[in-house]
Amino acid sequence: MRVPILMYHSVTDRPNSATRPLAVRPSVFESQMTYLKDRGFTALTLGDLVATLYGTGGAPVPDRPVVITFDDGYADFHGEALPVLERLDFPATVFLTSGWVSDAGRDAAGRPLDKMLSWSQAREAVSCGVEIAGHSHSHPQLDQLPDAALRQELRRNKALLEDKVGRPVATMAYPYGYSSARVRKEVRKAGYWAACAVANALAGDDDDVMALPRLTVSRSTTMNRFRRAVEGRGVPIIYLKEHALTKGYAMVRRTRYGLRQVVGRE
């Protein structure tokens, strides 16, 4: 079985320059969700998918599963996406950057790209069937961090989410989709049992549960492209440009981290 795990960010008609490339218009988002409903897809949270597809218990996998995820935790999720999801009875997963939350207070960290969810809005989302999951504390490139900072990013994020939302947090997504064997090992040690990358491919039970692939849904995603992607028709061709860029930049990041390690020993 191959499962589309969709990756959204902002859902708004008025994105700023930083969020614009990955911002989806509310009307387009509604059309995409309606298509899934009409075509008989069953939405699952990431946690539910892992519990079924990877044999950790739970109900059988439905015939046409889909996972709808949102990165970072933008405030427009509450105002624009959540009402559509509720109307269609679709659960979703929000990967929340704890240091970016609008009322993070003394826990604030990093540089939010736009207006973000508050803790009360995150709790409200949970009451509507949304899974709140990890996305680091300050949204760094995790594979570029030294070990101590990496552990702090992962564990502080998880602890804050569980404290503020009042639910266990067992899944996460890597900021920018970047990870490495070292990062994935620390993610497991932090107490996560599944994690999402990007990869722009359908997920299956033969994938690494600590690097599940997702399909990017962006401002430039047409309905035709969306339909083909979720139906699994020509996904490698649809995301050909993204695959090339990902491979190239992965090599750059590995080289950059290696150089930092060498300099640090001198």
mmCIF file of N, CA, C and O in Angstrom, residues 144-178:
data_model
loop_
_atom_site.group_PDB
_atom_site.id
_atom_site.type_symbol
_atom_site.label_atom_id
_atom_site.label_comp_id
_atom_site.label_asym_id
_atom_site.label_seq_id
_atom_site.Cartn_x
_atom_site.Cartn_y
_atom_site.Cartn_z
ATOM 1 N N GLN A 144 22.602 20.219 11.002
ATOM 2 C CA GLN A 144 23.778 21.084 11.120
ATOM 3 C C GLN A 144 24.136 21.395 12.575
ATOM 4 O O GLN A 144 25.136 22.066 12.840
ATOM 5 N N LEU A 145 23.334 20.915 13.524
ATOM 6 C CA LEU A 145 23.557 21.230 14.936
ATOM 7 C C LEU A 145 24.525 20.245 15.589
ATOM 8 O O LEU A 145 24.519 19.053 15.257
ATOM 9 N N PRO A 146 25.328 20.717 16.530
ATOM 10 C CA PRO A 146 26.116 19.777 17.335
ATOM 11 C C PRO A 146 25.183 18.951 18.219
ATOM 12 O O PRO A 146 24.022 19.311 18.428
ATOM 13 N N ASP A 147 25.686 17.861 18.750
ATOM 14 C CA ASP A 147 24.843 16.899 19.453
ATOM 15 C C ASP A 147 24.041 17.502 20.599
ATOM 16 O O ASP A 147 22.838 17.237 20.742
ATOM 17 N N ALA A 148 24.679 18.304 21.442
ATOM 18 C CA ALA A 148 23.984 18.847 22.613
ATOM 19 C C ALA A 148 22.832 19.760 22.205
ATOM 20 O O ALA A 148 21.727 19.691 22.763
ATOM 21 N N ALA A 149 23.058 20.618 21.214
ATOM 22 C CA ALA A 149 22.005 21.528 20.745
ATOM 23 C C ALA A 149 20.883 20.755 20.068
ATOM 24 O O ALA A 149 19.701 21.103 20.202
ATOM 25 N N LEU A 150 21.229 19.700 19.347
ATOM 26 C CA LEU A 150 20.227 18.862 18.697
ATOM 27 C C LEU A 150 19.313 18.224 19.732
ATOM 28 O O LEU A 150 18.076 18.261 19.599
ATOM 29 N N ARG A 151 19.901 17.652 20.767
ATOM 30 C CA ARG A 151 19.089 17.026 21.813
ATOM 31 C C ARG A 151 18.180 18.045 22.483
ATOM 32 O O ARG A 151 17.013 17.762 22.769
ATOM 33 N N GLN A 152 18.700 19.242 22.730
ATOM 34 C CA GLN A 152 17.901 20.292 23.364
ATOM 35 C C GLN A 152 16.709 20.693 22.497
ATOM 36 O O GLN A 152 15.586 20.863 22.991
ATOM 37 N N GLU A 153 16.933 20.855 21.200
ATOM 38 C CA GLU A 153 15.853 21.224 20.283
ATOM 39 C C GLU A 153 14.720 20.198 20.306
ATOM 40 O O GLU A 153 13.549 20.547 20.340
ATOM 41 N N LEU A 154 15.088 18.931 20.272
ATOM 42 C CA LEU A 154 14.102 17.861 20.203
ATOM 43 C C LEU A 154 13.357 17.685 21.520
ATOM 44 O O LEU A 154 12.118 17.593 21.552
ATOM 45 N N ARG A 155 14.086 17.656 22.604
ATOM 46 C CA ARG A 155 13.478 17.325 23.883
ATOM 47 C C ARG A 155 12.702 18.504 24.479
ATOM 48 O O ARG A 155 11.662 18.296 25.113
ATOM 49 N N ARG A 156 13.186 19.702 24.268
ATOM 50 C CA ARG A 156 12.442 20.859 24.764
ATOM 51 C C ARG A 156 11.118 20.994 24.016
ATOM 52 O O ARG A 156 10.079 21.287 24.605
ATOM 53 N N ASN A 157 11.149 20.788 22.713
ATOM 54 C CA ASN A 157 9.940 20.842 21.908
ATOM 55 C C ASN A 157 8.908 19.822 22.395
ATOM 56 O O ASN A 157 7.739 20.163 22.650
ATOM 57 N N LYS A 158 9.324 18.600 22.552
ATOM 58 C CA LYS A 158 8.418 17.535 22.976
ATOM 59 C C LYS A 158 7.842 17.810 24.362
ATOM 60 O O LYS A 158 6.626 17.655 24.600
ATOM 61 N N ALA A 159 8.690 18.227 25.282
ATOM 62 C CA ALA A 159 8.239 18.480 26.658
ATOM 63 C C ALA A 159 7.238 19.629 26.712
ATOM 64 O O ALA A 159 6.224 19.555 27.417
ATOM 65 N N LEU A 160 7.503 20.712 25.964
ATOM 66 C CA LEU A 160 6.586 21.851 25.965
ATOM 67 C C LEU A 160 5.238 21.484 25.346
ATOM 68 O O LEU A 160 4.180 21.854 25.875
ATOM 69 N N LEU A 161 5.265 20.769 24.235
ATOM 70 C CA LEU A 161 4.013 20.379 23.593
ATOM 71 C C LEU A 161 3.171 19.517 24.533
ATOM 72 O O LEU A 161 1.959 19.735 24.673
ATOM 73 N N GLU A 162 3.791 18.554 25.162
ATOM 74 C CA GLU A 162 3.045 17.667 26.045
ATOM 75 C C GLU A 162 2.505 18.409 27.261
ATOM 76 O O GLU A 162 1.374 18.155 27.715
ATOM 77 N N ASP A 163 3.280 19.362 27.766
ATOM 78 C CA ASP A 163 2.837 20.136 28.922
ATOM 79 C C ASP A 163 1.696 21.079 28.563
ATOM 80 O O ASP A 163 0.690 21.161 29.285
ATOM 81 N N LYS A 164 1.809 21.785 27.447
ATOM 82 C CA LYS A 164 0.825 22.805 27.080
ATOM 83 C C LYS A 164 -0.453 22.225 26.482
ATOM 84 O O LYS A 164 -1.536 22.786 26.658
ATOM 85 N N VAL A 165 -0.321 21.113 25.759
ATOM 86 C CA VAL A 165 -1.483 20.535 25.084
ATOM 87 C C VAL A 165 -2.114 19.424 25.917
ATOM 88 O O VAL A 165 -3.298 19.116 25.757
ATOM 89 N N GLY A 166 -1.335 18.832 26.802
ATOM 90 C CA GLY A 166 -1.885 17.814 27.680
ATOM 91 C C GLY A 166 -2.078 16.461 27.031
ATOM 92 O O GLY A 166 -2.922 15.669 27.469
ATOM 93 N N ARG A 167 -1.313 16.178 25.977
ATOM 94 C CA ARG A 167 -1.391 14.891 25.286
ATOM 95 C C ARG A 167 0.022 14.381 25.014
ATOM 96 O O ARG A 167 0.942 15.182 24.817
ATOM 97 N N PRO A 168 0.205 13.066 24.963
ATOM 98 C CA PRO A 168 1.516 12.535 24.572
ATOM 99 C C PRO A 168 1.836 12.946 23.134
ATOM 100 O O PRO A 168 0.944 13.052 22.285
ATOM 101 N N VAL A 169 3.103 13.193 22.868
ATOM 102 C CA VAL A 169 3.564 13.552 21.519
ATOM 103 C C VAL A 169 4.554 12.484 21.081
ATOM 104 O O VAL A 169 5.614 12.334 21.683
ATOM 105 N N ALA A 170 4.191 11.745 20.036
ATOM 106 C CA ALA A 170 5.014 10.610 19.621
ATOM 107 C C ALA A 170 5.511 10.709 18.191
ATOM 108 O O ALA A 170 6.274 9.871 17.737
ATOM 109 N N THR A 171 5.061 11.732 17.439
ATOM 110 C CA THR A 171 5.490 11.892 16.052
ATOM 111 C C THR A 171 6.041 13.301 15.843
ATOM 112 O O THR A 171 5.728 14.222 16.597
ATOM 113 N N MET A 172 6.849 13.459 14.815
ATOM 114 C CA MET A 172 7.422 14.770 14.528
ATOM 115 C C MET A 172 7.780 14.858 13.054
ATOM 116 O O MET A 172 7.754 13.863 12.327
ATOM 117 N N ALA A 173 8.140 16.069 12.624
ATOM 118 C CA ALA A 173 8.639 16.299 11.264
ATOM 119 C C ALA A 173 9.897 17.147 11.365
ATOM 120 O O ALA A 173 9.995 18.049 12.207
ATOM 121 N N TYR A 174 10.851 16.864 10.475
ATOM 122 C CA TYR A 174 12.112 17.598 10.474
ATOM 123 C C TYR A 174 11.924 18.962 9.818
ATOM 124 O O TYR A 174 11.388 19.040 8.702
ATOM 125 N N PRO A 175 12.322 20.052 10.472
ATOM 126 C CA PRO A 175 12.272 21.355 9.810
ATOM 127 C C PRO A 175 13.021 21.313 8.480
ATOM 128 O O PRO A 175 14.116 20.747 8.399
ATOM 129 N N TYR A 176 12.426 21.864 7.450
ATOM 130 C CA TYR A 176 12.973 21.864 6.086
ATOM 131 C C TYR A 176 13.053 20.460 5.486
ATOM 132 O O TYR A 176 13.508 20.296 4.354
ATOM 133 N N GLY A 177 12.659 19.443 6.242
ATOM 134 C CA GLY A 177 12.772 18.066 5.777
ATOM 135 C C GLY A 177 14.153 17.470 5.950
ATOM 136 O O GLY A 177 14.394 16.333 5.534
ATOM 137 N N TYR A 178 15.074 18.207 6.580
ATOM 138 C CA TYR A 178 16.462 17.767 6.661
ATOM 139 C C TYR A 178 16.682 16.860 7.868
ATOM 140 O O TYR A 178 16.318 17.208 8.997
#
